[in-house]
Coordinates of N, CA and C in Angstrom, one line a residue:
X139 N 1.8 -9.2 -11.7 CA 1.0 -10.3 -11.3 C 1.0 -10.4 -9.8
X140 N 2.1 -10.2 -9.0 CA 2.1 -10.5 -7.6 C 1.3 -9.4 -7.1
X141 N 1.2 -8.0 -7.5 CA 0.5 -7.5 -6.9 C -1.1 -7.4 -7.0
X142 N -1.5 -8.3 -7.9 CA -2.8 -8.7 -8.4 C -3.3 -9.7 -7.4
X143 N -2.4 -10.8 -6.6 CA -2.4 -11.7 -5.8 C -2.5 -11.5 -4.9
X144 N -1.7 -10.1 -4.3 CA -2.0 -9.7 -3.2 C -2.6 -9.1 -2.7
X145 N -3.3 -8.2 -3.4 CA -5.1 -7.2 -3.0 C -5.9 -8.2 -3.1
X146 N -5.2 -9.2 -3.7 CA -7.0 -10.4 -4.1 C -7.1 -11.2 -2.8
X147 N -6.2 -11.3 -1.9 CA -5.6 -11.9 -0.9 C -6.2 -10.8 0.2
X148 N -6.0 -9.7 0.1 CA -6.7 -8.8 0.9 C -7.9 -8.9 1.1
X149 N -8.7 -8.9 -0.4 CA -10.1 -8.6 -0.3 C -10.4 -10.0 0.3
X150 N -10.2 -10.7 0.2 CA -10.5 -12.4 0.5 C -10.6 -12.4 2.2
X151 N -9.5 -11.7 2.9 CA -9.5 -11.9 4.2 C -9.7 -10.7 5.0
X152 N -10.3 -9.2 4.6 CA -10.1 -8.5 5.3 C -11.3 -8.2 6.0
X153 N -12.2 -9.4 6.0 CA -13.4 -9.0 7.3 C -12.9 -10.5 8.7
X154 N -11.8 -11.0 7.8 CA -11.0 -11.8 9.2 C -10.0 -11.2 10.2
X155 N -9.5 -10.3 9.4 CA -8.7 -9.5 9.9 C -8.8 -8.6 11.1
X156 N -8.7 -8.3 12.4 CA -9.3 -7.8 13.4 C -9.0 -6.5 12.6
X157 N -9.7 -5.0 12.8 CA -8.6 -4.0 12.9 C -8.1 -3.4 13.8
X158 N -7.3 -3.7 14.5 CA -6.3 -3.2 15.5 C -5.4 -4.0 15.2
X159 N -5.0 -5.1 13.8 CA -4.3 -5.8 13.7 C -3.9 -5.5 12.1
X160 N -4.7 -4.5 11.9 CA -4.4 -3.9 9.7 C -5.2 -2.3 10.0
X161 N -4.5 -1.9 9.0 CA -4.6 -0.4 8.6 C -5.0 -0.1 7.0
X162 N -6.4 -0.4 6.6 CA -6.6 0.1 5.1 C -7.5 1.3 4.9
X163 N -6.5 2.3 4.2 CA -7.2 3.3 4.0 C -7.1 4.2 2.7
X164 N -8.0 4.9 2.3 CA -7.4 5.1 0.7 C -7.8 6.5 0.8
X165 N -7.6 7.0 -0.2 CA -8.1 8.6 -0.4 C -8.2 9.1 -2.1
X166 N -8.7 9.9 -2.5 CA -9.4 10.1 -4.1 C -9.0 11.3 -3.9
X167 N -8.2 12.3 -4.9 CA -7.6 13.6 -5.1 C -7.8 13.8 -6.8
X168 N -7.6 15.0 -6.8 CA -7.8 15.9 -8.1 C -6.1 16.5 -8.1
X169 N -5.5 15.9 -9.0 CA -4.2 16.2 -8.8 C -3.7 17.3 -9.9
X170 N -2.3 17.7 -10.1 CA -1.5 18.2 -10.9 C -0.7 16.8 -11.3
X171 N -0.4 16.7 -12.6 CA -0.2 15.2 -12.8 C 1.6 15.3 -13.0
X172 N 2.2 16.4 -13.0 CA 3.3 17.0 -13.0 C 4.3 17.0 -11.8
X173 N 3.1 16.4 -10.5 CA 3.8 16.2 -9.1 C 3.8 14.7 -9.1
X174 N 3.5 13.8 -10.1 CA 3.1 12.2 -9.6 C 5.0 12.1 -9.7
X175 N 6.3 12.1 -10.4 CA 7.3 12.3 -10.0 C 8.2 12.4 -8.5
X176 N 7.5 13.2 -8.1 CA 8.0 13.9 -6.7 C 6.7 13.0 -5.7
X177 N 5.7 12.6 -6.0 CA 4.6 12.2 -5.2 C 5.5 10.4 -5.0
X178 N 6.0 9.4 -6.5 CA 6.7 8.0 -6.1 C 7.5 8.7 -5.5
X179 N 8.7 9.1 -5.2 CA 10.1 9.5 -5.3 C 8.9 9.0 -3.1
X180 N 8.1 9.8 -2.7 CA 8.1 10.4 -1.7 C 7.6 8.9 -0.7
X181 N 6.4 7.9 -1.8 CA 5.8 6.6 -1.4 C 7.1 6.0 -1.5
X182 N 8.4 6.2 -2.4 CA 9.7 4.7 -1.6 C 9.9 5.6 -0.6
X183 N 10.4 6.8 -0.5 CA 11.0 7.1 1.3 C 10.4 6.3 2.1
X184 N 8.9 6.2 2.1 CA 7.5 5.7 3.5 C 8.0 4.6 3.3
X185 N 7.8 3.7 2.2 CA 8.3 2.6 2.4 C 9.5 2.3 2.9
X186 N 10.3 2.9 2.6 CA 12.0 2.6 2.7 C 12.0 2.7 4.8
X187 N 11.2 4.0 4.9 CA 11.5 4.2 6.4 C 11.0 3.2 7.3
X188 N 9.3 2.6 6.9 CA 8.2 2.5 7.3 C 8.9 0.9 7.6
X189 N 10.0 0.0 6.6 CA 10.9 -1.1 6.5 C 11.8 -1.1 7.9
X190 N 12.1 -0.1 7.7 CA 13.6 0.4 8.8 C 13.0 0.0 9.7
X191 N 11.8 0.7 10.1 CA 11.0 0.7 11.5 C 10.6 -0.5 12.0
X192 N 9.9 -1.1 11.1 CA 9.2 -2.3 11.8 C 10.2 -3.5 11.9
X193 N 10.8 -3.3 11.0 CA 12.0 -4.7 10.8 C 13.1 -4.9 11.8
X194 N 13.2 -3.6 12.7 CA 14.0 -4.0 13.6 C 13.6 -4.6 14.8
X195 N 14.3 -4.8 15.7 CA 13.8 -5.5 17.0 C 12.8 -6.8 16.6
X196 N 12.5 -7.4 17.8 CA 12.0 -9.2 17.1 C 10.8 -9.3 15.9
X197 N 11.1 -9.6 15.6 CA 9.9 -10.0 14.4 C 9.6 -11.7 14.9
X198 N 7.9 -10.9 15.0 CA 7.3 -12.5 15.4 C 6.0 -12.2 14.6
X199 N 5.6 -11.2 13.8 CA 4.3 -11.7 12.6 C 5.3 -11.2 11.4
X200 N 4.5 -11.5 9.8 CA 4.7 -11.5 8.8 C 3.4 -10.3 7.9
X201 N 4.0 -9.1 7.6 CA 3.3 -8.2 6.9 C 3.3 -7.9 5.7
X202 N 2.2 -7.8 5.1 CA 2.4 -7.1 3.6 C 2.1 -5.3 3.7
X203 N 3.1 -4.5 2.7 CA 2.6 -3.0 2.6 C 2.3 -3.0 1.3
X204 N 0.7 -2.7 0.8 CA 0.6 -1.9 -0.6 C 0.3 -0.4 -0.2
X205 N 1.0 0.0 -1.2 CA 0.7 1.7 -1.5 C 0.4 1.8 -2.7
X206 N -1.1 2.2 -3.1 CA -1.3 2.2 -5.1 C -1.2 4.4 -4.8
X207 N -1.1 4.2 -6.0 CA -1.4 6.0 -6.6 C -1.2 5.0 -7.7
X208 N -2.9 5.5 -8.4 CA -3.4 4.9 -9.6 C -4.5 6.0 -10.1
X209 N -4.3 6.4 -12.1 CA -5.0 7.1 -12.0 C -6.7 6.2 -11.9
X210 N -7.7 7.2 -12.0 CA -9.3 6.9 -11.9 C -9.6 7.2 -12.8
X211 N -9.2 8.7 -13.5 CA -10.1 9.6 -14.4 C -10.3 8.6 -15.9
X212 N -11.0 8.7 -16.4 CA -12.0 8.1 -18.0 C -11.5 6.6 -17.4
X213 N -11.8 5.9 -16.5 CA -11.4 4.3 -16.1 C -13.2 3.8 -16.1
X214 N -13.8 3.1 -16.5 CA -15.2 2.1 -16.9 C -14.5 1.1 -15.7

């Protein structure tokens, strides 16, 4: 449910959003579905690092990170 809140939250504000102030970008692949295992395992590292990084030294804004890998294929 929260992450339903939170893209909806996105789409709602992201023509307020400067961009030099947000980073949304997505990409569409033809995969091996046998690497999605090793593909999450690799989206917590980014997150896990991507946490480290920003979170140190002052924090003076408040950020959200979504990462989807979601399939598309037979989706209406």
């Amino acid at each position: 449910y929260s992450h339903k809140i939170t893209l909806k939250e996105i789409i709602e504000q992201i023509d307020e959003v400067p961009m030099e102030a947000r980073d949304v970008t997505s990409v569409t692949m033809a995969i091996d579905i046998k690497k999605i295992p090793l593909a999450k395992k690799l989206i917590q590292n980014f997150r896990k690092d991507l946490s480290e990084l920003l979170e140190s030294g002052d924090k003076t804004e408040v950020y959200n990170l979504n990462v989807q890998l979601f399939p598309v294929t037979g989706r209406k």
